[in-house]
mmCIF file of C-alpha atoms and ligand atoms in Angstrom:
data_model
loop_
_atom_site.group_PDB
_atom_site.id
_atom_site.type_symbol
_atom_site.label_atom_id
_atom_site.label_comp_id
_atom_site.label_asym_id
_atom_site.label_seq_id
_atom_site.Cartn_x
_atom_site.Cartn_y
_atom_site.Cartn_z
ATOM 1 C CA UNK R 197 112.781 70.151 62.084
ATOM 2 C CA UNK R 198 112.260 67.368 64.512
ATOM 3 C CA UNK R 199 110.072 67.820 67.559
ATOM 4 C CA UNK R 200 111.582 66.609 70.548
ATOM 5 C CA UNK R 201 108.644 64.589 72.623
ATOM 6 C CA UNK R 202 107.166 63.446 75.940
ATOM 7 C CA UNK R 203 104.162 61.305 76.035
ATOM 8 C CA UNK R 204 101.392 64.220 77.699
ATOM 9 C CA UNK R 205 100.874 61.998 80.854
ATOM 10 C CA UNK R 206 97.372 63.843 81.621
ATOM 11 C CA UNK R 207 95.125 61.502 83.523
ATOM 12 C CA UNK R 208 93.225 60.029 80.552
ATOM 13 C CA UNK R 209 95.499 59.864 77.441
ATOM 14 C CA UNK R 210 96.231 56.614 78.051
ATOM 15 C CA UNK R 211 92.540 56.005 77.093
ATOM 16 C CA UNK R 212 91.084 56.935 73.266
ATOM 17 C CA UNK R 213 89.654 58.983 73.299
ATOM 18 C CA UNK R 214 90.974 61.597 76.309
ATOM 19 C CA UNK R 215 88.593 64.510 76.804
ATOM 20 C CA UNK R 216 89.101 67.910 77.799
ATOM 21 C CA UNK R 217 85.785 69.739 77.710
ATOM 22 C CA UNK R 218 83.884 72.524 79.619
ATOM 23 C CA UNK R 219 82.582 75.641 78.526
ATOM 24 C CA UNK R 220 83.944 78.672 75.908
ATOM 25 C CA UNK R 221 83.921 80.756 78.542
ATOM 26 C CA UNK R 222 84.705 81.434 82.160
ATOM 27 C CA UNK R 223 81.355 83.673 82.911
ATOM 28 C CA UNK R 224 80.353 83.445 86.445
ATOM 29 C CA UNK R 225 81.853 81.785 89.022
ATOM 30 C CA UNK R 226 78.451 79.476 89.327
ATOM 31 C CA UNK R 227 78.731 78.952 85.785
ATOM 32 C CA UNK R 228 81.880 77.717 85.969
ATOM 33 C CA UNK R 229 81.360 75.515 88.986
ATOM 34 C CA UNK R 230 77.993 73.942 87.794
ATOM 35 C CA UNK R 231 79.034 72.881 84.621
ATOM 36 C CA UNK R 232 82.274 71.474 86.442
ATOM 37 C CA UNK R 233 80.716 69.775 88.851
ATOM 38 C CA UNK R 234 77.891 68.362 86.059
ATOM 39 C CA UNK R 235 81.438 67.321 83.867
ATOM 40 C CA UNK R 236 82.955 65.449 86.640
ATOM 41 C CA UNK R 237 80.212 63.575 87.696
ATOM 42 C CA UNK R 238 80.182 62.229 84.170
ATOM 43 C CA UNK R 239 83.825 61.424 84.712
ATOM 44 C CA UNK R 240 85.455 63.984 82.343
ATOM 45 C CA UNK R 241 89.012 64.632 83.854
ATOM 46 C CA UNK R 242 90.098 67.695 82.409
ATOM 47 C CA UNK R 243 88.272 71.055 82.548
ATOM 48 C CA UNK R 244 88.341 73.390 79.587
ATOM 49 C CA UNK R 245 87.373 77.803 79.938
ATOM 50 C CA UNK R 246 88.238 80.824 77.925
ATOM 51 C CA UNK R 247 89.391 83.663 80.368
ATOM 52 C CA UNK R 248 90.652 85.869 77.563
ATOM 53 C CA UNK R 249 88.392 85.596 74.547
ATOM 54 C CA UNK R 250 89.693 86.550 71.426
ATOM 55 C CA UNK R 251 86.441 88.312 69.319
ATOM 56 C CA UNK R 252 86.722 88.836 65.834
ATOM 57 C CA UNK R 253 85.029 92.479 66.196
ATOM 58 C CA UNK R 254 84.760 94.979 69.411
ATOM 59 C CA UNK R 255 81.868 95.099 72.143
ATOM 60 C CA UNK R 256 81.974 91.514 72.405
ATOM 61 C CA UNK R 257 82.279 89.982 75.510
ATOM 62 C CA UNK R 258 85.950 89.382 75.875
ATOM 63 C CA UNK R 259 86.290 86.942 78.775
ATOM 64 C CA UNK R 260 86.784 87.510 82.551
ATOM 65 C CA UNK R 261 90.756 87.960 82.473
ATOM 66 C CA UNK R 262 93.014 87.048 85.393
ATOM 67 C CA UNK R 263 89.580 87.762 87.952
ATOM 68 C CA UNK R 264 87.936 83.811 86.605
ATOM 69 C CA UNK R 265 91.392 82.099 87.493
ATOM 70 C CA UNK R 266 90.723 81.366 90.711
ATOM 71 C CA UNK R 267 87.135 80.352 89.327
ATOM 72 C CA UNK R 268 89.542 77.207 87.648
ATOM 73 C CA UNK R 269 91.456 77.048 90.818
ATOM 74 C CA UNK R 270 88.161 76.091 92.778
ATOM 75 C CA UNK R 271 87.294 73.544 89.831
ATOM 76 C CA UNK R 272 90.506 71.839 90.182
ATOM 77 C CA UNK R 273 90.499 71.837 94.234
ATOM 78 C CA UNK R 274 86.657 70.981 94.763
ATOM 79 C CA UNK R 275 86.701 68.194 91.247
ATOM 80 C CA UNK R 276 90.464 66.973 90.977
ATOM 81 C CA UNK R 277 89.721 67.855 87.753
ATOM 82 C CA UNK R 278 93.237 69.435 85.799
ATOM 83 C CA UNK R 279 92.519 72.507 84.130
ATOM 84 C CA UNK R 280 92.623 74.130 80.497
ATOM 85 C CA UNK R 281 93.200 77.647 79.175
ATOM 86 C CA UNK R 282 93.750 79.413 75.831
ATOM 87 C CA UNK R 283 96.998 81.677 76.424
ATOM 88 C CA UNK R 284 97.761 84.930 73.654
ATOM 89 C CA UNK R 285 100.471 86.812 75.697
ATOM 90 C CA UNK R 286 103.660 86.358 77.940
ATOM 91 C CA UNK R 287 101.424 88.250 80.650
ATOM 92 C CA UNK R 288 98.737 85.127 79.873
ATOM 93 C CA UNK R 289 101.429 82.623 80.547
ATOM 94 C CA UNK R 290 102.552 84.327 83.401
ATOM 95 C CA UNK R 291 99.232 84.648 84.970
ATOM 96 C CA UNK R 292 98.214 81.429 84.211
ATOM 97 C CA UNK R 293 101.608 79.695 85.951
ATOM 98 C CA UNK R 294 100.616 81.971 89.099
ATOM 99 C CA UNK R 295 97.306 80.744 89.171
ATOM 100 C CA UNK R 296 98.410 76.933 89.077
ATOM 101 C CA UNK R 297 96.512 76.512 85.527
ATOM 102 C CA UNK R 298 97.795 72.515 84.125
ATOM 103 C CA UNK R 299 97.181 72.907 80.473
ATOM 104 C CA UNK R 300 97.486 76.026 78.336
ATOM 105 C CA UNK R 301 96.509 76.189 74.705
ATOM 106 C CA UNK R 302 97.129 78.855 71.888
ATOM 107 C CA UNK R 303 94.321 80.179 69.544
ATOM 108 C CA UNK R 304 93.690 79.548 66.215
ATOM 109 C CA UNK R 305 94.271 83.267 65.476
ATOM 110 C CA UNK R 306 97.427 83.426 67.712
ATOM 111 C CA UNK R 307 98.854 80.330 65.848
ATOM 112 C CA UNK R 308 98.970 82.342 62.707
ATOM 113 C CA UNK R 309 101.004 85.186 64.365
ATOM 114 C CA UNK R 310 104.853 84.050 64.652
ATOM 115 C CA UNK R 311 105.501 86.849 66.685
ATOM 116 C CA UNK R 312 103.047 85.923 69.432
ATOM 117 C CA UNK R 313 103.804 82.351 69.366
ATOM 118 C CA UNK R 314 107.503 83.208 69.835
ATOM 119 C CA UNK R 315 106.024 85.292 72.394
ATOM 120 C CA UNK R 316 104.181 82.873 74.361
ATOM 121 C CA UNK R 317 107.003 80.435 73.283
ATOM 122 C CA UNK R 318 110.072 82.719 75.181
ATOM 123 C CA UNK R 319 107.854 82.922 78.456
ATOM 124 C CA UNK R 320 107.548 79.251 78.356
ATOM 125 C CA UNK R 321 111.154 78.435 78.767
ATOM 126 C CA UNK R 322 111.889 76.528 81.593
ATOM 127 C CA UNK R 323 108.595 75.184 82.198
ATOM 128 C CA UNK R 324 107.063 71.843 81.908
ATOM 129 C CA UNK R 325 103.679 72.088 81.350
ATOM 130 C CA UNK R 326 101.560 70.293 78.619
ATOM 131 C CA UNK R 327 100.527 72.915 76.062
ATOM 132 C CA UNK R 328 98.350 72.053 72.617
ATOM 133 C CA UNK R 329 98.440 74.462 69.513
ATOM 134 C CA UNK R 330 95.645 74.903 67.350
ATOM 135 C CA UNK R 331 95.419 75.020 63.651
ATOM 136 C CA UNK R 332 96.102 78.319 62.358
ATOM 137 C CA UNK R 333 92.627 79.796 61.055
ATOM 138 C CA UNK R 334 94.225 79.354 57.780
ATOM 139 C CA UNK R 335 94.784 76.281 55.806
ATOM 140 C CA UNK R 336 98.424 76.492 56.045
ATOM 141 C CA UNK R 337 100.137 73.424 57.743
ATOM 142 C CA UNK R 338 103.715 74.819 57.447
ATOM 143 C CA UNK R 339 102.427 77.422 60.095
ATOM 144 C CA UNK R 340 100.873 75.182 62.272
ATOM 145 C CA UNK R 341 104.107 72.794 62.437
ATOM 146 C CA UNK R 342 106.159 76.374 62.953
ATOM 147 C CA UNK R 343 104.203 77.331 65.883
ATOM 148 C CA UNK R 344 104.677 73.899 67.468
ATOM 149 C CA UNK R 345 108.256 74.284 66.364
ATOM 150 C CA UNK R 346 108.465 77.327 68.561
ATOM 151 C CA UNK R 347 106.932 76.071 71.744
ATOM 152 C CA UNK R 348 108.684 72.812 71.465
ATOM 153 C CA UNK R 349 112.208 75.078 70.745
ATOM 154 C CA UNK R 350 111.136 76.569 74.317
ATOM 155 C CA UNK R 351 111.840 73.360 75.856
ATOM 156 C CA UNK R 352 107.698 72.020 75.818
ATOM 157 C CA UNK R 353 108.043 68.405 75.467
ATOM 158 C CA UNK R 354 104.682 67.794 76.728
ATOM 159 C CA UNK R 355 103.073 69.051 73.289
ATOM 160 C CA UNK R 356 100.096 68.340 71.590
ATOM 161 C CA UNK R 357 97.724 69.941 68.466
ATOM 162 C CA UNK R 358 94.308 70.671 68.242
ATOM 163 C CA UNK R 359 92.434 70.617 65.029
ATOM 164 C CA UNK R 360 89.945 72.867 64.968
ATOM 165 C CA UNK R 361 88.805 73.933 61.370
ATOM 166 C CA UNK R 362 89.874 76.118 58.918
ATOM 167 C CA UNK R 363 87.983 79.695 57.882
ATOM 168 C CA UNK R 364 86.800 79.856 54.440
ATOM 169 C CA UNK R 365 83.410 81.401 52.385
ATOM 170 C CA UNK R 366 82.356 77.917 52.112
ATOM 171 C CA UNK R 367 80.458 77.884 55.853
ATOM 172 C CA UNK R 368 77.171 76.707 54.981
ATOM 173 C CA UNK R 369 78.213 73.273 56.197
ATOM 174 C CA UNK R 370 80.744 73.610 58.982
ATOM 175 C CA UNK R 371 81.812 77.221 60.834
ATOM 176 C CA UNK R 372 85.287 75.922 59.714
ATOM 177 C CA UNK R 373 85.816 73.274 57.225
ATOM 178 C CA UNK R 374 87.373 70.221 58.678
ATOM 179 C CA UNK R 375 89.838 69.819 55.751
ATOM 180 C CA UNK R 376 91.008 66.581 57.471
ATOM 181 C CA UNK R 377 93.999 66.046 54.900
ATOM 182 C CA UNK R 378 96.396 68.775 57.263
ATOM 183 C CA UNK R 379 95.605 67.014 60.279
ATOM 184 C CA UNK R 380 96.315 63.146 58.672
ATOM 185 C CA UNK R 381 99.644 65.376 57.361
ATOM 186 C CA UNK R 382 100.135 66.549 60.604
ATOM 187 C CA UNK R 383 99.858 62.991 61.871
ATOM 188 C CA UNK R 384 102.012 61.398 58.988
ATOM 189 C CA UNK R 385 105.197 63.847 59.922
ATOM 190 C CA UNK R 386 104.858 63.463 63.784
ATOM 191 C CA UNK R 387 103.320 60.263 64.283
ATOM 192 C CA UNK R 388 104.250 60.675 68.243
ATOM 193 C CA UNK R 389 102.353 64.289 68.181
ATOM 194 C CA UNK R 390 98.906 63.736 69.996
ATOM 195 C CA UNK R 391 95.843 65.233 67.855
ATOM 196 C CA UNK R 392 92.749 66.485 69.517
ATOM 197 C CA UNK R 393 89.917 67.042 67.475
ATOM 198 C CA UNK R 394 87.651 70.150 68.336
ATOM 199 C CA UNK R 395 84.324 69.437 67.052
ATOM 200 C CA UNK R 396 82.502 72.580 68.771
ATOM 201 C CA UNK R 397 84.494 75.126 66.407
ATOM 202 C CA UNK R 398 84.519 72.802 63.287
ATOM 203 C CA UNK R 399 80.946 72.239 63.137
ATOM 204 C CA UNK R 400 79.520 75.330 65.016
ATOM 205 C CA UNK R 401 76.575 73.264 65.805
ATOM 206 C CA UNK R 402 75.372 70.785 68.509
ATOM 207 C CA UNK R 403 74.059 68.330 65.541
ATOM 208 C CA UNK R 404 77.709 67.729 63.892
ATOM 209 C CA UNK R 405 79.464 67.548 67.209
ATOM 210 C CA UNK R 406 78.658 63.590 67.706
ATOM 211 C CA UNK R 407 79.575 62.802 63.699
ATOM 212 C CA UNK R 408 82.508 65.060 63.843
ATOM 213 C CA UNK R 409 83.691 62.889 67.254
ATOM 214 C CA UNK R 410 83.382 60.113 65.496
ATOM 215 C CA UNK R 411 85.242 60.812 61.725
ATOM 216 C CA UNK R 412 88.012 61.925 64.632
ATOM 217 C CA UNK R 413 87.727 58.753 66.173
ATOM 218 C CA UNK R 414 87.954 56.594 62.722
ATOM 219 C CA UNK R 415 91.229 58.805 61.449
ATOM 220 C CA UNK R 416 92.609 57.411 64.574
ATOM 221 C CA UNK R 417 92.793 61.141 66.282
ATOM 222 C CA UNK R 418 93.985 60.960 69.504
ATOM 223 C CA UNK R 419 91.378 63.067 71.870
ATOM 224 C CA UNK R 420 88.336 65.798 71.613
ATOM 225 C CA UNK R 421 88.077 68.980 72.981
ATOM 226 C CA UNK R 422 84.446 69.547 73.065
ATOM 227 C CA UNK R 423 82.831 72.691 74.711
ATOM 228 C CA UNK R 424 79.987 72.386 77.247
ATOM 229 C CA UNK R 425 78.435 74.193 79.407
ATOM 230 C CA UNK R 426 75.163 74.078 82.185
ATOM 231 C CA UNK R 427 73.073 76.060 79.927
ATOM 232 C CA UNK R 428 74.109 76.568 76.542
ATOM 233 C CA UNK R 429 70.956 78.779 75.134
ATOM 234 C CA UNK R 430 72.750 81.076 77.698
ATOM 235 C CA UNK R 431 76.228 81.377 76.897
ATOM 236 C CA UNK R 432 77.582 84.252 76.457
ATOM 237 C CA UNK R 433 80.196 82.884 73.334
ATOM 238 C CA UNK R 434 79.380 80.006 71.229
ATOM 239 C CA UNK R 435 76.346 79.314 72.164
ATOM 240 C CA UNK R 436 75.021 77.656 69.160
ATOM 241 C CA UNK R 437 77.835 75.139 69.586
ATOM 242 C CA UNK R 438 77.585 74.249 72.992
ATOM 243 C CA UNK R 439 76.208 70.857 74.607
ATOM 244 C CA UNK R 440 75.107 69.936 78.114
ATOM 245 C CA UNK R 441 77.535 67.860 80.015
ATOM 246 C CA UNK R 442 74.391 65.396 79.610
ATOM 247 C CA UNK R 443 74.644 65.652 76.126
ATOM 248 C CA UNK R 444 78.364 65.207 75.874
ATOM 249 C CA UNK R 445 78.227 62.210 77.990
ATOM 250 C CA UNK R 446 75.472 60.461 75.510
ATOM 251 C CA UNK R 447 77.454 61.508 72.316
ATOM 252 C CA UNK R 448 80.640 60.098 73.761
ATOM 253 C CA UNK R 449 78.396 57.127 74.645
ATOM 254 C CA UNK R 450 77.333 56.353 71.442
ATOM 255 C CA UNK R 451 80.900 56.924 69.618
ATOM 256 C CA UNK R 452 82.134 53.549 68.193
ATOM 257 C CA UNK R 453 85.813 53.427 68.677
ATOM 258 C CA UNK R 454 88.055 51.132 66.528
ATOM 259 C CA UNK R 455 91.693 49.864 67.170
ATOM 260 C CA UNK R 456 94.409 51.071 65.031
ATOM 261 C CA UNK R 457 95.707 47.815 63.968
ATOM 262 C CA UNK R 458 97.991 48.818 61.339
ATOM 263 C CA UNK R 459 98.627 45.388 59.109
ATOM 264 C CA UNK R 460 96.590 41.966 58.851
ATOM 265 C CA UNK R 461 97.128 39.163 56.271
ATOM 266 C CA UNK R 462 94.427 40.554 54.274
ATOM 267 C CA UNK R 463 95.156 44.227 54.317
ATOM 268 C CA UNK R 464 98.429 43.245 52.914
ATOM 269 C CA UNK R 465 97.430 41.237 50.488
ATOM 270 C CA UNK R 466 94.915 43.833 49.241
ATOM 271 C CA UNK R 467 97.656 46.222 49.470
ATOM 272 C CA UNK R 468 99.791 44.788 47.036
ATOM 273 C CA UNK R 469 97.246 44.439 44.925
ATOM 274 C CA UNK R 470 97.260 48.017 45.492
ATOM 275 C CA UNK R 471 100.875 48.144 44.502
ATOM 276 C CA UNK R 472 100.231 46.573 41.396
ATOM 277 C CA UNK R 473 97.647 49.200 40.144
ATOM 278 C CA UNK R 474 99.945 52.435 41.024
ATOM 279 C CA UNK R 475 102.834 50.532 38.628
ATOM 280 C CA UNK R 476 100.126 50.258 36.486
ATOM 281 C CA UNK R 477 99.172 53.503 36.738
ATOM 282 C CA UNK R 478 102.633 54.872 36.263
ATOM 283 C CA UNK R 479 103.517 52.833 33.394
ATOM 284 C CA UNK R 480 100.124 54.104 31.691
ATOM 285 C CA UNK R 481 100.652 57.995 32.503
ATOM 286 C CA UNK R 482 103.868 57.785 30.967
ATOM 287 C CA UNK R 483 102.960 56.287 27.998
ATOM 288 C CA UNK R 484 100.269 59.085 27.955
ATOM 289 C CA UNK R 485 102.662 61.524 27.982
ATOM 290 C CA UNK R 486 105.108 59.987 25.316
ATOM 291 C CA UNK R 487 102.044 60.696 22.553
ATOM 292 C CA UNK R 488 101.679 64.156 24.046
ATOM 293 C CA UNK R 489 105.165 65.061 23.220
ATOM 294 C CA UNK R 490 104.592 63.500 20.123
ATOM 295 C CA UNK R 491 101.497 65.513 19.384
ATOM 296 C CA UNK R 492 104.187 68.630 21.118
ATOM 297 C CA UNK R 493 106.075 68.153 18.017
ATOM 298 C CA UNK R 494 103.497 67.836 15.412
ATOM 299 C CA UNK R 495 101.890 70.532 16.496
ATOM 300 C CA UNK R 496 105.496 72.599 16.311
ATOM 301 C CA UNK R 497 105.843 70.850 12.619
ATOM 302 C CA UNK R 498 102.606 71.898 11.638
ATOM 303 C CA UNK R 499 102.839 75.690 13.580
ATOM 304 C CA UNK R 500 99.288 75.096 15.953
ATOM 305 C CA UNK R 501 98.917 75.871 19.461
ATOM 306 C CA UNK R 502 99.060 73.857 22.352
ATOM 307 C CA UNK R 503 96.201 74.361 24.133
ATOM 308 C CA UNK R 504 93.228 73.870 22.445
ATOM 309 C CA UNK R 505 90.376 73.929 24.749
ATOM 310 C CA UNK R 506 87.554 72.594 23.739
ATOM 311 C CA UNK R 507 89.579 68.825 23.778
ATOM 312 C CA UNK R 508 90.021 69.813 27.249
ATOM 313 C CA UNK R 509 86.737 70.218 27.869
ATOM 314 C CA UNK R 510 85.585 66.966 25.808
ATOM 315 C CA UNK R 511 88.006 65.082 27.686
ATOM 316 C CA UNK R 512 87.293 66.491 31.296
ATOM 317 C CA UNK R 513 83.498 65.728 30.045
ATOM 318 C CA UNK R 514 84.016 62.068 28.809
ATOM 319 C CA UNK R 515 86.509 61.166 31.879
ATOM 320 C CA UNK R 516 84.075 62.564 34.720
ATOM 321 C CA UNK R 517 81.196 60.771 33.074
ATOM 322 C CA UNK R 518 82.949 57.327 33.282
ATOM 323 C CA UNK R 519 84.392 58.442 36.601
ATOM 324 C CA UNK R 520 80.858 58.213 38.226
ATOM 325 C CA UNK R 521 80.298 55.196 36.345
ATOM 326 C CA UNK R 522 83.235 53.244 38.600
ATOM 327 C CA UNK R 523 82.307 55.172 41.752
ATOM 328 C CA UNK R 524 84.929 57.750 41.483
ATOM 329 C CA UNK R 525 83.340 60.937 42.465
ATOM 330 C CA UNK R 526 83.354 63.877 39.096
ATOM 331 C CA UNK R 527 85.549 66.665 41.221
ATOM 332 C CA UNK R 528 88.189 63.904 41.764
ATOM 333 C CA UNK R 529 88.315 62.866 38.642
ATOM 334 C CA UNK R 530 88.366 66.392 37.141
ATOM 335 C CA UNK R 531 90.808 67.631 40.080
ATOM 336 C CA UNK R 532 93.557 64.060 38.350
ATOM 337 C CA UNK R 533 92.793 65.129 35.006
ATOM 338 C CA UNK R 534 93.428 68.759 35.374
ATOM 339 C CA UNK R 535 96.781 67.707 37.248
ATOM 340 C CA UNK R 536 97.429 65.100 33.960
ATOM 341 C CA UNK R 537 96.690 68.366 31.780
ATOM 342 C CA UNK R 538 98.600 70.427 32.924
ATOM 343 C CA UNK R 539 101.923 68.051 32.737
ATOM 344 C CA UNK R 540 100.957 67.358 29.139
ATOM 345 C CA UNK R 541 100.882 71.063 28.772
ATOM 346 C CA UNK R 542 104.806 71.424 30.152
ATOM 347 C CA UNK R 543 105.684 68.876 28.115
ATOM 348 C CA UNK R 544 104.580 69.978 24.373
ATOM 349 C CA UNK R 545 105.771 73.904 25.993
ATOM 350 C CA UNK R 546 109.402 72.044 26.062
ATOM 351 C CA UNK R 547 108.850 70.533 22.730
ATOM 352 C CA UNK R 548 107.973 74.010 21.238
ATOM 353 C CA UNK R 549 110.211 75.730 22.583
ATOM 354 C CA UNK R 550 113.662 73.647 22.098
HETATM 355 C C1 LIG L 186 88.040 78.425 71.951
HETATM 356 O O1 LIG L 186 88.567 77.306 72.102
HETATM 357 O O2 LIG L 186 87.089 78.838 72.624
HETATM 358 C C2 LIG L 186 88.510 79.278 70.846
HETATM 359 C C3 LIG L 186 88.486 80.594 70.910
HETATM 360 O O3 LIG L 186 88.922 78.565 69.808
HETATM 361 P P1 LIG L 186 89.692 78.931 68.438
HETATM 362 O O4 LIG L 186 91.003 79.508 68.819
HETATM 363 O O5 LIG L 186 89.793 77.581 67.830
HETATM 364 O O6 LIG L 186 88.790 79.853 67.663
HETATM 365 MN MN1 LIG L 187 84.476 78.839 71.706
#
């Protein structure tokens, strides 16, 4: 499905990137207003809090509810600021339209929950207010693209995504691996769909926010949602991952920002040179797999099996070995030669079994 859009029109997307940033949570009304105040004296223009805090196990500490809304209110009459919150229920939405809120966003876990979104997405009708979906915790794009499906089916024109990471066992890097191949798919389907990278809950930690900001920056991402708050040792949520508005100021700073110019005379000659090697390519697999159906029916004629391992092995062995030799990193080359197996493997199974 198509989604129907409307350029955001927030004060700063006109700039790459446009920032939303401020802290997990809402947890005192002076926390909220310091690290405000600190944000928009380093000209940040929209003002990010959890009031309801989704934890993955009880006791936590849950977030304020409706009482820190008027805590944003304050932000966004005493900064000009616009203001940001994460929404999980009609009542959110609700609340958060009473309490003049500009931008609402949906969690990672509720993204994964049609029901909620469809939720969130039926008390949304009628309104026109920017909202952003994040990534589903899981690595599943279709659900991500469903969820914006639903808001935008609402009527949300003003729509945007947030990539925040994706939960796996592998966390010794990043809290959630960045797995940047759903947002570039993301990106490739809706080209008009601004992209906000979230470096806080990808990396987990201050020291990848700045090289997370900038990979963002060179995929061509459209904005960052970075969490910050006036003393992060202290917060309450995420504290590992939080910066100073100081901080946030120097990292954006520092972050090198290149155009997207999409064709030159040279990319497109190198790109048909690039052309030239995927015929190639082609050509060559399927040659490749003309002598494995050949060696299909031999090894019918002659009553062996197909797969006979160690060859596999030999040739996953050889291949990665010259792989590193041409720069081509061993899992990638092991990852096309699996894929190459495995056709081969279809093909002789015809053979045998015609
Ligand atoms: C958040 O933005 O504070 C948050 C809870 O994020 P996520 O839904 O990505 O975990
Ligand atoms: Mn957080």
């Amino acid at each position: 499905m198509d989604l129907k859009l409307k350029p955001l029109a927030l004060p700063s997307d006109n700039v790459r990137p446009f920032v939303i940033s401020g802290p997990c949570s809402a947890e005192t009304e002076e926390q909220v207003m310091t690290t405000a105040l600190q944000l928009a004296m380093k000209g940040c223009h929209i003002f990010r809090a959890g009031v309801w805090k989704p934890r993955t196990k009880p006791g936590g500490f849950e977030g304020n509810g409706e009482k820190a809304l008027p805590w944003l209110e304050r932000v966004k009459k005493e900064t000009g600021m616009l203001i940001a919150t994460e929404v999980a229920t009609p009542e959110h939405v609700e609340l958060c339209l009473k309490h003049g809120i500009d931008i609402l966003w949906v969690g990672a876990r509720t993204t994964a929950n049609p029901f909620a979104v469809q939720a969130i997405a039926d008390a949304l009708k009628g309104v026109d207010i920017p909202v952003f979906v994040k990534n589903p915790v899981n690595p599943d794009i279709e659900l991500w693209v469903g969820a914006l499906e639903r808001i935008n089916g609402a009527g949300v024109e003003r729509l945007g995504a947030i990539h925040r990471g994706f939960s796996s066992i592998d966390n010794k890097i990043y809290r959630n691996l960045p797995m940047w191949q759903l947002p570039i798919e993301l990106k490739r389907r809706y080209p008009d769909l601004p992209i906000v990278n979230d470096p806080s809950h990808i990396g987990g930690r201050r020291d990848l926010i700045a090289p997370l900001c900038q990979q963002a920056m060179d995929l061509g991402m459209d904005g960052l949602i970075v969490e910050s708050h006036c003393d992060p040792d202290r917060a309450w949520s995420d504290a590992k991952q939080q910066v100073t508005p100081e901080v946030l100021d120097f990292i954006l700073d520092k972050l090198v920002i290149r155009q997207e110019v999409s064709t030159t005379e040279s990319i497109n000659a190198m790109r048909k040179q690039i052309d030239e090697y995927d015929d190639q390519l082609i050509d060559i697999l399927g040659k490749r797999m003309k002598v494995c159906r050949e060696i299909g029916q031999y090894k019918k004629n002659h009553d062996m099996t197909i797969l006979q391992t160690q060859r596999y092995t030999e040739i996953l062995d050889k291949r990665g070995a010259q792989g590193s030799l041409v720069g081509i990193s061993p899992d990638c080359v092991k990852a096309i030669f699996e894929h190459i197996h495995e056709e081969s493997v279809q093909q002789q199974m015809r053979i045998i079994n015609e």
